[in-house]
Amino acid sequence: MANAKKKEPAQNSGAEFAEAPGLHQGKIRALFATPDAFVSMCQIVREDESTGYMEPTHTQKKLLKAYDENNWLMVNKFRQAKITTVSVMLLLRDCMYLSGVKGLLIAERQDTAEDIFERILFAYNRLPDDVRMPLTPGKKAGATQMQFIHGGGIKVLTAGGRSPAIGRSIDRLVITEFGEAQWQRKAAINIFPTVNKRPNAKVILESTPGRAGSHHEQMWRSALEGTSRFAPLFLEWWEDDSCREMVEDFEPTLTELEYMKRHAGMSKYNLAFRRRGLNTEFVGDTRLFSCKYPSDSYDGWLGTTNPVMPADVLKPWL
């Protein structure tokens, strides 16, 4: 750490900017100037297998803004919202440039953890030399962690069906697909109090809706009520370009038109996307579709049996 110099505190953080030989401090500070400045400099492998700079989507920009404004963020997302990618780019930014800041990403499965860490390394290795913080001398980035010269770093853990043991204090935490985890309650009890000890820590907990009555749902309800440390962020799937099918001859049914009226800004192209999904992976089950593409912040929580009272009746009282 002898080669890293500490400077003034970063905005919205108690940590100081770290310096190292060859880095352009003006450019680094500019990467914190707007919520999307750093991620727009990161290169990724796109869905068409091409490589290029990130161009944050409308949905991703919502998360970037919310992260800039809140320390604890709980995200209720739709499937394939690409929120994990932007979350880990923020993790890379903070841990790379803020002195001593340690970050942790927790994934449920090993293959997910490996894929996410590969994205982090891919972006890091392609940053310009004058904004790429050196790693600790003699320590190369491994399969699950990287350590920077200033003492900070990133580690990825796989829960594997059990509550992960973090074993250290952390400053940045990202948990992916919390709703699928079997260890929700233990994580809430064991991990979050440790993070809360650090007043400038930042947390992103992101997931599609999970099981009705689960610890995850209870935490989400508390966030909506304003009684939690978490700020809630609900992401509308119909506002995302990836959730449209440009079928010009699409003719919606009366039921679909009623559905569209309940969603401000929804178009027939969103209805075409929904119908395609219902006719494919969701085999006509609208409840399964809502679990992955919820209509509002109370929708999509799926039980093992049909609810005694319909969700549409319950929602106005929640």
Coordinates of C-alpha atoms in Angstrom, one line a residue:
M1 CA 0.0 0.0 0.0
A2 CA 3.1 2.3 0.2
N3 CA 2.6 3.4 -3.5
A4 CA -1.0 4.5 -3.0
K5 CA -1.6 8.0 -1.8
K6 CA -4.8 9.1 0.0
K7 CA -6.5 12.3 -0.9
E8 CA -9.7 14.1 -0.2
P9 CA -12.9 12.2 0.7
A10 CA -15.1 11.1 -2.2
Q11 CA -18.6 12.6 -2.5
N12 CA -21.2 10.7 -0.5
S13 CA -18.5 8.5 1.1
G14 CA -16.3 8.7 4.1
A15 CA -13.5 7.0 2.1
E16 CA -10.8 9.0 0.4
F17 CA -9.8 8.8 -3.2
A18 CA -6.7 6.6 -3.6
E19 CA -3.8 7.5 -5.9
A20 CA -1.2 5.5 -7.6
P21 CA 1.6 6.2 -10.1
G22 CA 0.3 6.9 -13.6
L23 CA -3.3 7.6 -12.7
H24 CA -5.1 10.7 -13.9
Q25 CA -6.9 12.0 -10.8
G26 CA -9.0 14.5 -12.7
K27 CA -10.4 11.7 -14.9
I28 CA -11.1 9.5 -11.9
R29 CA -13.0 12.2 -10.1
A30 CA -15.0 12.8 -13.3
L31 CA -16.1 9.1 -13.1
F32 CA -18.0 10.0 -9.9
A33 CA -19.5 13.2 -11.3
T34 CA -22.6 11.7 -12.7
P35 CA -24.3 8.3 -11.8
D36 CA -23.6 6.8 -15.3
A37 CA -20.1 8.2 -15.9
F38 CA -18.1 5.2 -14.9
V39 CA -20.3 2.5 -16.3
S40 CA -20.4 4.2 -19.7
M41 CA -16.6 3.7 -19.8
C42 CA -16.8 0.0 -19.0
Q43 CA -16.7 -2.5 -21.9
I44 CA -18.9 -5.6 -21.9
V45 CA -19.8 -8.5 -24.1
R46 CA -23.2 -7.8 -25.5
E47 CA -25.9 -10.3 -26.2
D48 CA -25.0 -10.4 -29.9
E49 CA -21.5 -11.5 -28.8
S50 CA -19.9 -8.1 -29.8
T51 CA -17.8 -6.1 -27.5
G52 CA -18.4 -2.5 -26.7
Y53 CA -19.0 0.2 -24.1
M54 CA -22.0 0.0 -21.9
E55 CA -24.9 2.2 -23.0
P56 CA -27.1 2.2 -19.9
T57 CA -30.7 1.4 -20.6
H58 CA -33.7 3.3 -19.2
T59 CA -34.0 0.6 -16.5
Q60 CA -30.3 0.7 -15.6
K61 CA -30.3 4.5 -15.4
K62 CA -33.0 4.2 -12.8
L63 CA -30.8 2.0 -10.6
L64 CA -27.8 4.3 -11.2
K65 CA -29.8 7.3 -9.9
A66 CA -31.2 5.4 -7.0
Y67 CA -27.7 4.1 -6.0
D68 CA -26.4 7.7 -6.1
E69 CA -29.2 8.8 -3.8
N70 CA -29.4 5.9 -1.3
N71 CA -27.0 3.8 0.7
W72 CA -29.3 0.8 1.1
L73 CA -31.2 -0.1 -2.0
M74 CA -33.6 -3.0 -2.5
V75 CA -34.5 -3.6 -6.1
N76 CA -37.7 -5.5 -7.3
K77 CA -36.8 -6.2 -10.9
F78 CA -38.1 -8.1 -13.9
R79 CA -36.3 -11.0 -15.6
Q80 CA -33.3 -10.1 -17.7
A81 CA -33.4 -6.5 -16.5
K82 CA -29.5 -6.5 -16.7
I83 CA -29.4 -5.0 -13.2
T84 CA -26.6 -7.3 -12.0
T85 CA -24.2 -6.0 -14.6
V86 CA -24.6 -2.4 -13.7
S87 CA -24.5 -3.2 -10.0
V88 CA -21.2 -4.9 -10.2
M89 CA -19.7 -2.0 -12.3
L90 CA -20.6 0.3 -9.4
L91 CA -19.0 -2.2 -7.1
L92 CA -15.8 -2.1 -9.2
R93 CA -15.8 1.7 -9.3
D94 CA -16.1 2.2 -5.6
C95 CA -13.6 -0.6 -4.6
M96 CA -11.1 0.5 -7.2
Y97 CA -10.9 4.2 -6.5
L98 CA -11.9 4.6 -2.8
S99 CA -9.0 3.9 -0.5
G100 CA -9.4 0.6 1.5
V101 CA -13.0 0.0 0.4
K102 CA -13.8 -3.7 0.4
G103 CA -16.7 -5.1 -1.7
L104 CA -18.5 -8.4 -1.6
L105 CA -20.9 -9.9 -4.1
I106 CA -23.0 -12.9 -3.1
A107 CA -24.5 -15.2 -5.6
E108 CA -26.6 -18.4 -5.0
R109 CA -24.8 -20.6 -7.6
Q110 CA -21.2 -21.1 -8.5
D111 CA -21.8 -20.7 -12.3
T112 CA -23.5 -17.3 -11.6
A113 CA -20.7 -16.2 -9.4
E114 CA -18.1 -17.1 -12.0
D115 CA -20.0 -15.4 -14.8
I116 CA -20.4 -12.2 -12.8
F117 CA -16.8 -12.0 -11.8
E118 CA -15.7 -12.6 -15.4
R119 CA -17.7 -9.4 -16.3
I120 CA -15.9 -7.5 -13.6
L121 CA -12.5 -8.6 -14.8
F122 CA -13.4 -8.0 -18.5
A123 CA -14.3 -4.4 -17.7
Y124 CA -11.3 -3.8 -15.5
N125 CA -8.8 -5.2 -18.0
R126 CA -10.1 -2.9 -20.7
L127 CA -10.1 0.3 -18.8
P128 CA -7.5 2.9 -20.0
D129 CA -4.2 2.7 -18.2
D130 CA -4.6 6.2 -16.6
V131 CA -7.8 5.2 -14.8
R132 CA -7.0 1.5 -14.1
M133 CA -6.0 1.1 -10.4
P134 CA -3.1 -1.3 -10.1
L135 CA -3.6 -4.6 -8.2
T136 CA -1.5 -5.4 -5.1
P137 CA 2.0 -6.3 -6.2
G138 CA 2.4 -10.0 -6.4
K139 CA -1.3 -10.7 -6.3
K140 CA -3.1 -11.4 -9.6
A141 CA -6.8 -11.3 -9.9
G142 CA -8.1 -14.8 -9.1
A143 CA -11.2 -16.6 -10.0
T144 CA -13.2 -15.0 -7.2
Q145 CA -11.3 -12.0 -5.9
M146 CA -9.1 -9.1 -6.7
Q147 CA -7.1 -6.8 -4.4
F148 CA -6.0 -3.3 -5.3
I149 CA -2.8 -1.5 -4.3
H150 CA -4.6 0.8 -1.8
G151 CA -5.9 -2.1 0.3
G152 CA -9.4 -2.4 -1.0
G153 CA -10.7 -5.2 -3.2
I154 CA -13.6 -7.3 -4.4
K155 CA -14.6 -10.8 -3.4
V156 CA -17.3 -13.1 -4.7
L157 CA -19.0 -15.7 -2.6
T158 CA -21.3 -18.5 -3.5
A159 CA -23.9 -19.4 -0.9
G160 CA -24.5 -22.9 -2.3
G161 CA -27.8 -23.2 -0.4
R162 CA -26.4 -22.0 2.9
S163 CA -26.1 -18.6 4.5
P164 CA -22.7 -17.2 3.4
A165 CA -20.1 -16.5 6.1
I166 CA -18.6 -13.2 5.1
G167 CA -15.8 -13.3 7.7
R168 CA -14.9 -9.6 7.5
S169 CA -16.3 -6.1 7.6
I170 CA -17.4 -4.9 4.2
D171 CA -18.1 -1.5 2.7
R172 CA -20.0 -2.5 -0.4
L173 CA -22.4 -5.4 -0.8
V174 CA -24.3 -6.7 -3.8
I175 CA -26.6 -9.7 -3.4
T176 CA -28.1 -11.1 -6.6
E177 CA -31.4 -13.0 -6.9
F178 CA -32.1 -12.8 -3.1
G179 CA -35.6 -14.2 -3.7
E180 CA -34.2 -17.5 -4.9
A181 CA -32.0 -18.0 -1.8
Q182 CA -32.9 -20.5 0.9
W183 CA -30.9 -18.6 3.5
Q184 CA -32.8 -15.3 3.4
R185 CA -33.5 -15.0 7.1
K186 CA -30.0 -16.0 8.2
A187 CA -28.5 -13.6 5.8
A188 CA -30.6 -10.8 7.1
I189 CA -29.6 -11.6 10.7
N190 CA -25.9 -12.3 10.1
I191 CA -24.9 -10.1 7.2
F192 CA -26.8 -6.9 7.4
P193 CA -26.0 -5.9 11.0
T194 CA -22.3 -6.3 10.1
V195 CA -22.7 -3.9 7.2
N196 CA -24.7 -1.5 9.2
K197 CA -21.8 -0.9 11.6
R198 CA -20.2 1.0 8.8
P199 CA -22.0 4.3 8.4
N200 CA -21.0 4.9 4.8
A201 CA -21.5 1.3 3.5
K202 CA -23.7 0.9 0.4
V203 CA -25.9 -2.2 -0.3
I204 CA -27.7 -3.4 -3.4
L205 CA -30.1 -6.3 -2.9
E206 CA -31.7 -7.2 -6.2
S207 CA -34.2 -9.9 -7.2
T208 CA -37.4 -10.7 -9.0
P209 CA -40.3 -11.4 -6.6
G210 CA -40.0 -14.6 -4.8
R211 CA -42.2 -16.8 -2.6
A212 CA -45.2 -15.2 -1.0
G213 CA -44.8 -14.9 2.8
S214 CA -41.0 -15.3 2.6
H215 CA -38.5 -13.2 4.5
H216 CA -37.7 -11.5 1.2
E217 CA -41.3 -10.4 0.8
Q218 CA -41.5 -9.2 4.4
M219 CA -38.3 -7.1 3.9
W220 CA -39.7 -5.6 0.7
R221 CA -43.0 -4.7 2.4
S222 CA -41.0 -2.9 5.2
A223 CA -39.0 -1.0 2.5
L224 CA -42.2 0.1 0.9
E225 CA -43.6 1.2 4.2
G226 CA -40.5 3.3 4.9
T227 CA -39.7 1.4 8.1
S228 CA -36.5 -0.2 6.8
R229 CA -33.0 0.9 6.0
F230 CA -33.6 -0.1 2.5
A231 CA -35.0 2.3 -0.1
P232 CA -37.3 0.4 -2.5
L233 CA -36.9 0.5 -6.3
F234 CA -39.5 -1.1 -8.4
L235 CA -38.6 -1.5 -12.1
E236 CA -41.5 -1.5 -14.7
W237 CA -40.8 -4.1 -17.3
W238 CA -42.9 -2.5 -20.0
E239 CA -40.6 0.6 -20.0
D240 CA -37.6 -1.5 -21.2
D241 CA -36.9 -1.9 -24.9
S242 CA -36.1 -5.6 -24.4
C243 CA -39.7 -6.3 -23.4
R244 CA -41.3 -5.2 -26.7
E245 CA -42.0 -7.3 -29.7
M246 CA -42.4 -5.2 -32.8
V247 CA -45.3 -7.1 -34.4
E248 CA -47.2 -4.6 -36.6
D249 CA -50.2 -6.9 -37.2
F250 CA -50.6 -7.8 -33.5
E251 CA -54.3 -7.7 -32.5
P252 CA -54.8 -7.5 -28.7
T253 CA -57.8 -9.2 -27.1
L254 CA -60.2 -7.3 -24.9
T255 CA -58.6 -8.9 -21.8
E256 CA -55.2 -7.7 -23.0
L257 CA -56.5 -4.2 -23.6
E258 CA -57.8 -4.1 -20.1
Y259 CA -54.4 -5.3 -18.8
M260 CA -52.7 -2.5 -20.8
K261 CA -55.0 0.2 -19.3
R262 CA -53.8 -0.7 -15.8
H263 CA -50.1 0.0 -16.8
A264 CA -49.4 3.6 -17.7
G265 CA -47.1 3.8 -20.7
M266 CA -47.7 0.2 -21.9
S267 CA -48.1 -0.3 -25.7
K268 CA -49.4 -3.1 -27.8
Y269 CA -45.8 -4.1 -28.4
N270 CA -45.5 -4.9 -24.7
L271 CA -48.7 -7.0 -25.0
A272 CA -47.1 -8.9 -27.9
F273 CA -44.1 -9.6 -25.8
R274 CA -46.3 -10.8 -22.9
R275 CA -48.4 -13.0 -25.2
R276 CA -45.3 -14.6 -26.6
G277 CA -44.1 -15.4 -23.1
L278 CA -47.4 -16.8 -22.0
N279 CA -47.5 -19.0 -25.1
T280 CA -43.9 -20.2 -24.5
E281 CA -42.2 -20.6 -21.1
F282 CA -45.2 -19.6 -19.0
V283 CA -47.7 -22.0 -20.7
G284 CA -50.6 -19.6 -20.3
D285 CA -50.2 -19.1 -16.6
T286 CA -50.5 -15.3 -15.9
R287 CA -49.4 -15.8 -12.3
L288 CA -46.1 -17.3 -13.5
F289 CA -45.7 -14.4 -15.9
S290 CA -46.3 -11.9 -13.1
C291 CA -43.7 -13.6 -10.9
K292 CA -41.0 -12.6 -13.5
Y293 CA -42.7 -9.5 -14.9
P294 CA -44.6 -8.0 -12.0
S295 CA -47.3 -5.3 -12.7
D296 CA -46.5 -3.2 -9.6
S297 CA -44.6 -3.2 -6.4
Y298 CA -47.1 -5.6 -4.7
D299 CA -47.4 -8.1 -7.6
G300 CA -45.6 -11.3 -8.4
W301 CA -45.2 -12.9 -5.1
L302 CA -46.0 -16.5 -5.8
G303 CA -47.4 -19.1 -3.3
T304 CA -47.6 -22.8 -3.7
T305 CA -51.4 -22.7 -4.0
N306 CA -53.9 -20.2 -5.3
P307 CA -54.6 -17.4 -2.8
V308 CA -57.9 -17.6 -1.0
M309 CA -58.6 -13.9 -1.9
P310 CA -57.6 -12.6 -5.3
A311 CA -54.6 -10.4 -5.5
D312 CA -56.5 -7.6 -7.2
V313 CA -58.9 -7.4 -4.2
L314 CA -56.0 -7.3 -1.7
K315 CA -53.8 -4.7 -3.4
P316 CA -55.9 -1.6 -2.6
W317 CA -55.6 -2.5 1.1
L318 CA -51.8 -3.0 1.1

